[in-house]
Short mmCIF file of C-alpha atoms in Angstrom, two decimals:
data_model
loop_
_atom_site.label_atom_id
_atom_site.label_comp_id
_atom_site.label_asym_id
_atom_site.label_seq_id
_atom_site.Cartn_x
_atom_site.Cartn_y
_atom_site.Cartn_z
CA MET A 1 -0.10 0.25 0.06
CA THR A 2 1.20 3.69 -0.64
CA LEU A 3 2.47 5.39 2.22
CA GLN A 4 -0.52 7.97 2.85
CA LEU A 5 -1.17 11.21 5.25
CA THR A 6 -4.50 11.18 6.40
CA GLY A 7 -5.46 14.71 6.75
CA ILE A 8 -4.86 17.91 8.75
CA HIS A 9 -3.18 17.18 11.86
CA HIS A 10 -2.95 20.60 13.30
CA LEU A 11 -1.86 24.17 12.05
CA THR A 12 0.33 26.52 13.95
CA ALA A 13 0.48 30.56 14.29
CA VAL A 14 2.27 33.65 15.82
CA THR A 15 0.12 35.55 17.95
CA GLY A 16 1.74 38.65 19.30
CA ASN A 17 -1.28 39.18 22.21
CA ALA A 18 -1.18 35.48 24.37
CA PRO A 19 -4.21 37.02 26.34
CA GLY A 20 -6.27 38.07 23.42
CA ASN A 21 -5.87 35.02 21.95
CA LEU A 22 -6.92 33.05 24.26
CA ASP A 23 -10.05 35.27 24.95
CA PHE A 24 -10.88 34.88 21.01
CA TYR A 25 -10.58 31.35 20.63
CA THR A 26 -12.02 30.19 23.65
CA ASN A 27 -14.57 33.17 24.22
CA VAL A 28 -15.48 34.24 20.33
CA LEU A 29 -15.00 31.14 18.23
CA GLY A 30 -15.88 28.57 21.53
CA LEU A 31 -12.86 26.53 21.38
CA ARG A 32 -11.68 24.65 24.34
CA LEU A 33 -8.04 25.49 25.55
CA VAL A 34 -6.54 22.08 25.31
CA LYS A 35 -3.09 22.23 26.40
CA LYS A 36 -1.57 25.34 27.85
CA THR A 37 2.52 24.67 27.20
CA VAL A 38 5.45 26.15 26.02
CA ASN A 39 7.67 26.16 22.65
CA GLN A 40 9.56 23.50 23.44
CA ASP A 41 12.35 25.57 21.45
CA ASP A 42 11.98 29.07 23.24
CA THR A 43 10.71 28.28 26.62
CA THR A 44 9.74 31.95 27.22
CA ALA A 45 7.13 31.83 24.71
CA TYR A 46 3.20 29.98 25.31
CA HIS A 47 2.35 27.38 23.28
CA LEU A 48 -1.33 27.34 23.22
CA PHE A 49 -3.34 24.67 21.63
CA TYR A 50 -7.08 24.99 20.87
CA ALA A 51 -9.64 22.00 19.71
CA ASP A 52 -12.73 20.32 19.97
CA GLY A 53 -14.18 18.75 23.05
CA LEU A 54 -11.73 15.61 22.99
CA ALA A 55 -8.67 17.61 21.73
CA SER A 56 -9.20 15.68 18.56
CA PRO A 57 -6.33 15.26 15.94
CA GLY A 58 -7.12 17.27 13.51
CA SER A 59 -9.02 19.67 15.53
CA ASP A 60 -6.25 22.09 16.96
CA ILE A 61 -5.23 25.36 15.65
CA THR A 62 -2.01 26.59 17.96
CA PHE A 63 -0.16 29.44 18.93
CA PHE A 64 3.03 30.44 19.29
CA ASP A 65 3.20 33.83 21.61
CA TRP A 66 5.95 36.09 19.94
CA PRO A 67 6.47 39.49 20.69
CA VAL A 68 6.50 40.48 17.24
CA ALA A 69 5.21 43.28 14.59
CA PRO A 70 2.17 42.10 12.67
CA GLU A 71 2.77 39.93 9.28
CA LYS A 72 3.60 41.40 5.95
CA ARG A 73 1.19 39.04 3.46
CA GLY A 74 2.34 37.71 0.44
CA THR A 75 3.21 34.96 -1.04
CA HIS A 76 5.88 31.87 0.06
CA SER A 77 2.93 31.70 2.74
CA ILE A 78 0.28 29.95 4.05
CA VAL A 79 -2.66 32.36 3.57
CA ARG A 80 -5.75 31.31 5.23
CA THR A 81 -6.81 28.65 7.56
CA GLY A 82 -10.34 26.56 6.75
CA LEU A 83 -12.29 25.29 10.08
CA ARG A 84 -15.38 23.06 9.55
CA VAL A 85 -18.89 23.79 10.76
CA ALA A 86 -22.05 21.81 9.78
CA GLY A 87 -24.30 23.02 7.69
CA ALA A 88 -25.80 26.63 6.48
CA GLU A 89 -27.54 27.47 9.65
CA ALA A 90 -24.39 27.18 11.34
CA LEU A 91 -22.58 29.57 8.83
CA ALA A 92 -26.08 32.28 9.41
CA TYR A 93 -25.36 31.84 12.97
CA TRP A 94 -21.68 32.23 12.64
CA LYS A 95 -22.71 35.38 10.49
CA ALA A 96 -24.60 37.28 13.20
CA ARG A 97 -22.22 36.13 16.35
CA PHE A 98 -19.29 38.00 14.09
CA ALA A 99 -21.93 41.05 13.46
CA GLU A 100 -23.42 41.37 17.27
CA LEU A 101 -19.02 40.82 18.38
CA GLY A 102 -17.52 43.54 16.06
CA ILE A 103 -15.48 40.64 14.21
CA LYS A 104 -14.32 41.24 10.41
CA ALA A 105 -16.06 39.00 8.41
CA GLY A 106 -16.89 38.47 4.90
CA GLU A 107 -20.29 37.41 3.25
CA ILE A 108 -21.34 33.83 3.39
CA ALA A 109 -20.38 32.83 -0.53
CA GLU A 110 -19.37 29.42 -2.48
CA ILE A 111 -16.17 28.97 -2.70
CA ASP A 112 -14.69 25.59 -4.13
CA GLY A 113 -18.36 24.19 -4.13
CA ARG A 114 -18.22 24.67 0.05
CA ALA A 115 -20.47 27.36 1.35
CA SER A 116 -17.62 29.66 3.15
CA LEU A 117 -17.34 32.45 5.64
CA ASP A 118 -14.32 34.59 5.82
CA PHE A 119 -13.18 36.09 8.91
CA GLU A 120 -10.25 37.25 10.69
CA ASP A 121 -9.20 37.43 14.42
CA ARG A 122 -8.28 40.22 15.93
CA GLU A 123 -4.45 40.49 15.05
CA GLY A 124 -5.43 40.00 11.26
CA GLN A 125 -5.41 35.95 11.07
CA ARG A 126 -7.18 35.36 8.25
CA LEU A 127 -9.62 32.35 9.04
CA ARG A 128 -12.43 30.54 6.99
CA LEU A 129 -15.42 28.70 7.83
CA VAL A 130 -16.52 25.93 6.11
CA ASP A 131 -19.54 23.96 5.64
CA ASP A 132 -18.59 20.39 5.49
CA GLY A 133 -21.55 18.87 4.20
CA GLY A 134 -21.77 16.20 6.92
CA LYS A 135 -18.35 14.71 6.24
CA THR A 136 -16.79 14.50 9.66
CA PRO A 137 -18.01 14.24 12.97
CA GLY A 138 -18.29 16.63 15.73
CA HIS A 139 -17.01 16.41 19.63
CA PRO A 140 -18.95 19.50 21.00
CA TRP A 141 -17.31 21.31 23.72
CA GLU A 142 -20.10 21.23 27.09
CA LYS A 143 -18.90 24.59 28.09
CA SER A 144 -18.35 26.32 24.92
CA PRO A 145 -20.57 29.92 24.96
CA VAL A 146 -21.44 28.20 21.23
CA PRO A 147 -24.41 25.93 21.05
CA ALA A 148 -23.07 22.28 20.26
CA GLU A 149 -24.47 22.17 16.89
CA PHE A 150 -22.69 25.27 15.70
CA GLN A 151 -19.24 24.76 17.18
CA ILE A 152 -15.91 24.60 14.97
CA LYS A 153 -15.45 20.72 14.37
CA GLY A 154 -11.96 20.99 13.31
CA LEU A 155 -9.46 22.07 10.58
CA GLY A 156 -9.35 22.35 6.77
CA PRO A 157 -8.81 23.27 4.04
CA ILE A 158 -5.82 25.03 4.51
CA VAL A 159 -4.71 27.61 1.77
CA MET A 160 -1.29 28.35 0.97
CA SER A 161 0.12 30.63 -1.68
CA VAL A 162 3.11 30.19 -3.80
CA PRO A 163 4.59 32.30 -6.80
CA ASP A 164 5.31 28.99 -8.86
CA ILE A 165 3.55 25.54 -8.09
CA THR A 166 5.75 23.41 -10.24
CA ASN A 167 7.95 22.30 -7.68
CA THR A 168 5.35 22.39 -4.80
CA GLU A 169 3.20 20.27 -6.89
CA ILE A 170 6.12 18.09 -7.42
CA VAL A 171 6.67 17.47 -3.78
CA LEU A 172 3.00 16.91 -3.03
CA THR A 173 2.25 14.46 -5.50
CA GLN A 174 5.48 12.41 -6.01
CA LEU A 175 6.81 13.13 -2.08
CA MET A 176 3.68 12.87 -0.07
CA ASN A 177 1.56 10.73 -2.09
CA MET A 178 -1.57 13.70 -2.45
CA GLU A 179 -3.85 13.54 -5.60
CA LYS A 180 -4.17 16.41 -7.27
CA VAL A 181 -8.14 16.56 -7.57
CA ARG A 182 -9.08 19.98 -9.20
CA ALA A 183 -8.76 23.69 -9.57
CA TYR A 184 -10.73 26.97 -8.84
CA ALA A 185 -10.48 30.82 -9.19
CA SER A 186 -9.05 32.48 -6.08
CA PRO A 187 -12.01 33.88 -4.07
CA ASP A 188 -9.33 37.06 -4.17
CA GLY A 189 -8.91 37.58 -7.70
CA VAL A 190 -5.72 36.60 -7.80
CA GLY A 191 -4.60 33.52 -9.76
CA GLU A 192 -5.82 30.22 -9.55
CA VAL A 193 -6.06 27.19 -6.66
CA HIS A 194 -5.19 24.03 -6.95
CA VAL A 195 -6.58 21.25 -4.39
CA PHE A 196 -4.54 18.41 -3.36
CA SER A 197 -6.04 15.55 -1.35
CA MET A 198 -5.02 13.31 1.19
CA GLY A 199 -6.25 9.72 2.52
CA GLU A 200 -9.97 9.77 2.06
CA GLY A 201 -10.07 13.42 0.95
CA GLY A 202 -12.46 15.66 1.99
CA PRO A 203 -12.37 19.01 3.61
CA ALA A 204 -10.64 18.02 6.82
CA ALA A 205 -8.03 16.50 4.43
CA GLU A 206 -7.61 19.18 1.19
CA LEU A 207 -4.34 21.30 1.15
CA HIS A 208 -5.13 24.18 -1.59
CA VAL A 209 -2.33 25.48 -3.09
CA ALA A 210 -2.80 29.23 -4.94
CA VAL A 211 -0.59 30.52 -7.59
CA GLN A 212 -0.32 33.91 -7.22
CA PRO A 213 3.32 35.11 -8.92
CA SER A 214 2.36 39.05 -8.68
CA LEU A 215 2.51 39.18 -5.20
CA ALA A 216 5.73 39.91 -2.93
CA PRO A 217 6.97 37.83 -0.35
CA ALA A 218 5.37 37.54 2.81
CA ARG A 219 7.22 38.32 6.18
CA GLN A 220 5.85 36.40 9.12
CA GLY A 221 5.32 38.27 12.29
CA ALA A 222 1.75 38.29 14.48
CA GLY A 223 -1.09 37.14 12.50
CA SER A 224 0.67 34.81 10.25
CA VAL A 225 0.98 30.92 9.96
CA HIS A 226 4.33 29.36 11.02
CA HIS A 227 3.70 25.72 9.98
CA VAL A 228 0.83 23.03 8.82
CA ALA A 229 1.05 19.61 10.41
CA PHE A 230 -0.13 16.80 8.68
CA ARG A 231 -1.24 13.11 10.08
CA VAL A 232 -0.08 9.64 10.29
CA PRO A 233 -1.08 7.31 12.89
CA ASP A 234 1.68 6.26 14.93
CA ASN A 235 5.33 6.65 15.43
CA ALA A 236 6.15 3.63 12.74
CA ALA A 237 4.37 5.43 10.06
CA LEU A 238 6.26 8.21 11.18
CA THR A 239 9.50 6.71 10.41
CA GLN A 240 8.54 5.23 7.07
CA TRP A 241 8.30 8.72 6.56
CA ALA A 242 11.40 9.97 7.67
CA ASN A 243 13.12 7.14 5.94
CA ARG A 244 10.94 8.26 2.86
CA LEU A 245 12.40 11.84 2.80
CA ASN A 246 16.08 10.60 3.60
CA GLY A 247 15.22 8.04 0.66
CA MET A 248 14.22 10.97 -1.13
CA ARG A 249 16.98 13.07 -0.02
CA VAL A 250 14.86 15.62 1.03
CA PRO A 251 16.08 17.78 4.31
CA SER A 252 14.18 17.44 7.41
CA SER A 253 14.31 18.28 11.11
CA GLY A 254 14.46 14.04 11.34
CA GLU A 255 12.00 12.62 14.11
CA VAL A 256 11.47 14.91 17.07
CA GLU A 257 9.91 14.05 20.22
CA ARG A 258 6.97 16.27 21.26
CA TYR A 259 5.53 14.41 24.07
CA TYR A 260 1.79 14.74 23.07
CA PHE A 261 2.90 13.62 19.32
CA ARG A 262 5.77 13.03 17.34
CA SER A 263 7.09 15.04 14.34
CA LEU A 264 9.48 15.70 11.64
CA TYR A 265 10.08 18.91 9.72
CA PHE A 266 10.75 19.99 6.37
CA ARG A 267 9.97 22.88 3.83
CA GLU A 268 8.57 22.45 0.54
CA PRO A 269 10.45 24.24 -2.39
CA ASN A 270 8.48 27.46 -1.88
CA GLY A 271 9.87 27.52 1.53
CA VAL A 272 6.35 26.70 3.56
CA LEU A 273 7.28 24.80 6.70
CA PHE A 274 5.45 21.56 6.79
CA GLU A 275 5.15 19.06 9.56
CA ILE A 276 4.64 15.09 9.88
CA ALA A 277 2.63 14.21 12.94
CA THR A 278 1.08 11.60 14.88
CA ASP A 279 -2.28 11.16 15.91
CA THR A 280 -0.85 9.65 19.42
CA PRO A 281 -0.38 9.40 22.34
CA GLY A 282 -2.71 13.05 22.41
CA PHE A 283 -2.74 16.04 25.10
CA ASP A 284 -4.21 13.65 27.81
CA VAL A 285 -0.92 11.98 28.33
CA ASP A 286 0.16 13.99 31.26
CA GLU A 287 -3.45 15.10 32.52
CA PRO A 288 -6.78 14.23 32.55
CA MET A 289 -9.20 14.55 29.24
CA GLU A 290 -11.52 16.36 32.20
CA THR A 291 -9.12 19.37 32.90
CA LEU A 292 -6.78 19.54 29.90
CA GLY A 293 -5.84 23.29 29.45
CA GLU A 294 -6.45 24.46 33.09
CA SER A 295 -2.89 24.33 34.40
CA LEU A 296 0.53 24.55 32.94
CA SER A 297 1.62 21.56 30.97
CA LEU A 298 5.28 20.62 30.22
CA PRO A 299 6.91 17.89 29.11
CA PRO A 300 9.05 15.59 30.80
CA PHE A 301 12.24 16.92 29.87
CA LEU A 302 11.24 20.75 30.95
CA GLU A 303 9.81 19.38 34.42
CA PRO A 304 12.84 19.99 35.91
CA LYS A 305 12.58 23.65 34.96
CA ARG A 306 9.38 24.28 36.12
CA ALA A 307 9.85 27.25 38.49
CA GLN A 308 12.24 29.27 35.88
CA ILE A 309 9.90 28.82 33.00
CA GLU A 310 6.51 29.73 34.87
CA ALA A 311 8.61 32.72 36.26
CA ARG A 312 9.45 34.06 32.56
CA LEU A 313 5.70 33.57 31.49
CA LYS A 314 3.38 36.38 31.54
CA PRO A 315 -0.17 35.92 33.02
CA LEU A 316 -2.71 34.87 30.56
CA THR A 317 -5.37 36.19 32.12
#
């Protein structure tokens, strides 16, 4: 059987305002804070994970808290993050909610054949609610301010921008075994968007690549996306992917232990950072599912430095 990615695992973005970020993603979007930890490569920064009620793989959008200027938008970057919801009534609910709360949002429109609603968080992070057509189950969070039937179910699709798709397409199809399934006109009027599908397909397992040579390169900052991660079931599958990258002479990080999952990282030809991450063991490996995210969690290799790390973190509330 051909080695397959099974969908989007998580997406990690950048915030310059951790308290504001926490407020937006929990109180406005109604997501659950499932892990409050630190960037393992920069322990002065929070790493906040928001997900569905069960912290399911494929549902978490995460943020590094860095004191940086706003991003400069452009190509060579991930430009919009899809968030799946169930049906037209959900989109109507969110349109009204955003208007009530003063959140910047567009109109409900059909994009790539799916009813969608573009909006931004308070730092300009570009997001899109997408009707997933009931293709994926939801796991609502009982303490969310959003009614269960309207809650965000998970990630996907993810949209990235490149000036030239040639080498990126080779990596996606020949290295990562994605299937190019269709294309559509970019809703921002700049270029064409090519859709690549993983595993069983559908919005939870699609990467959309916009070809936009007229745009200048992006500069990362607050409101930008740092990387996107793709799903594999377990460590054995990740090792197979590490061997595949090595065999095709693609530079990578090699396998990295993140404790909540295991990962490897590499850049596609236009510079966008990709991660492949395991579904296991999950966020409840070190705290009960019932109380996820309520206290600062540190992986075992950082636990001896807890006092030092906590002293350098800013309060979140």
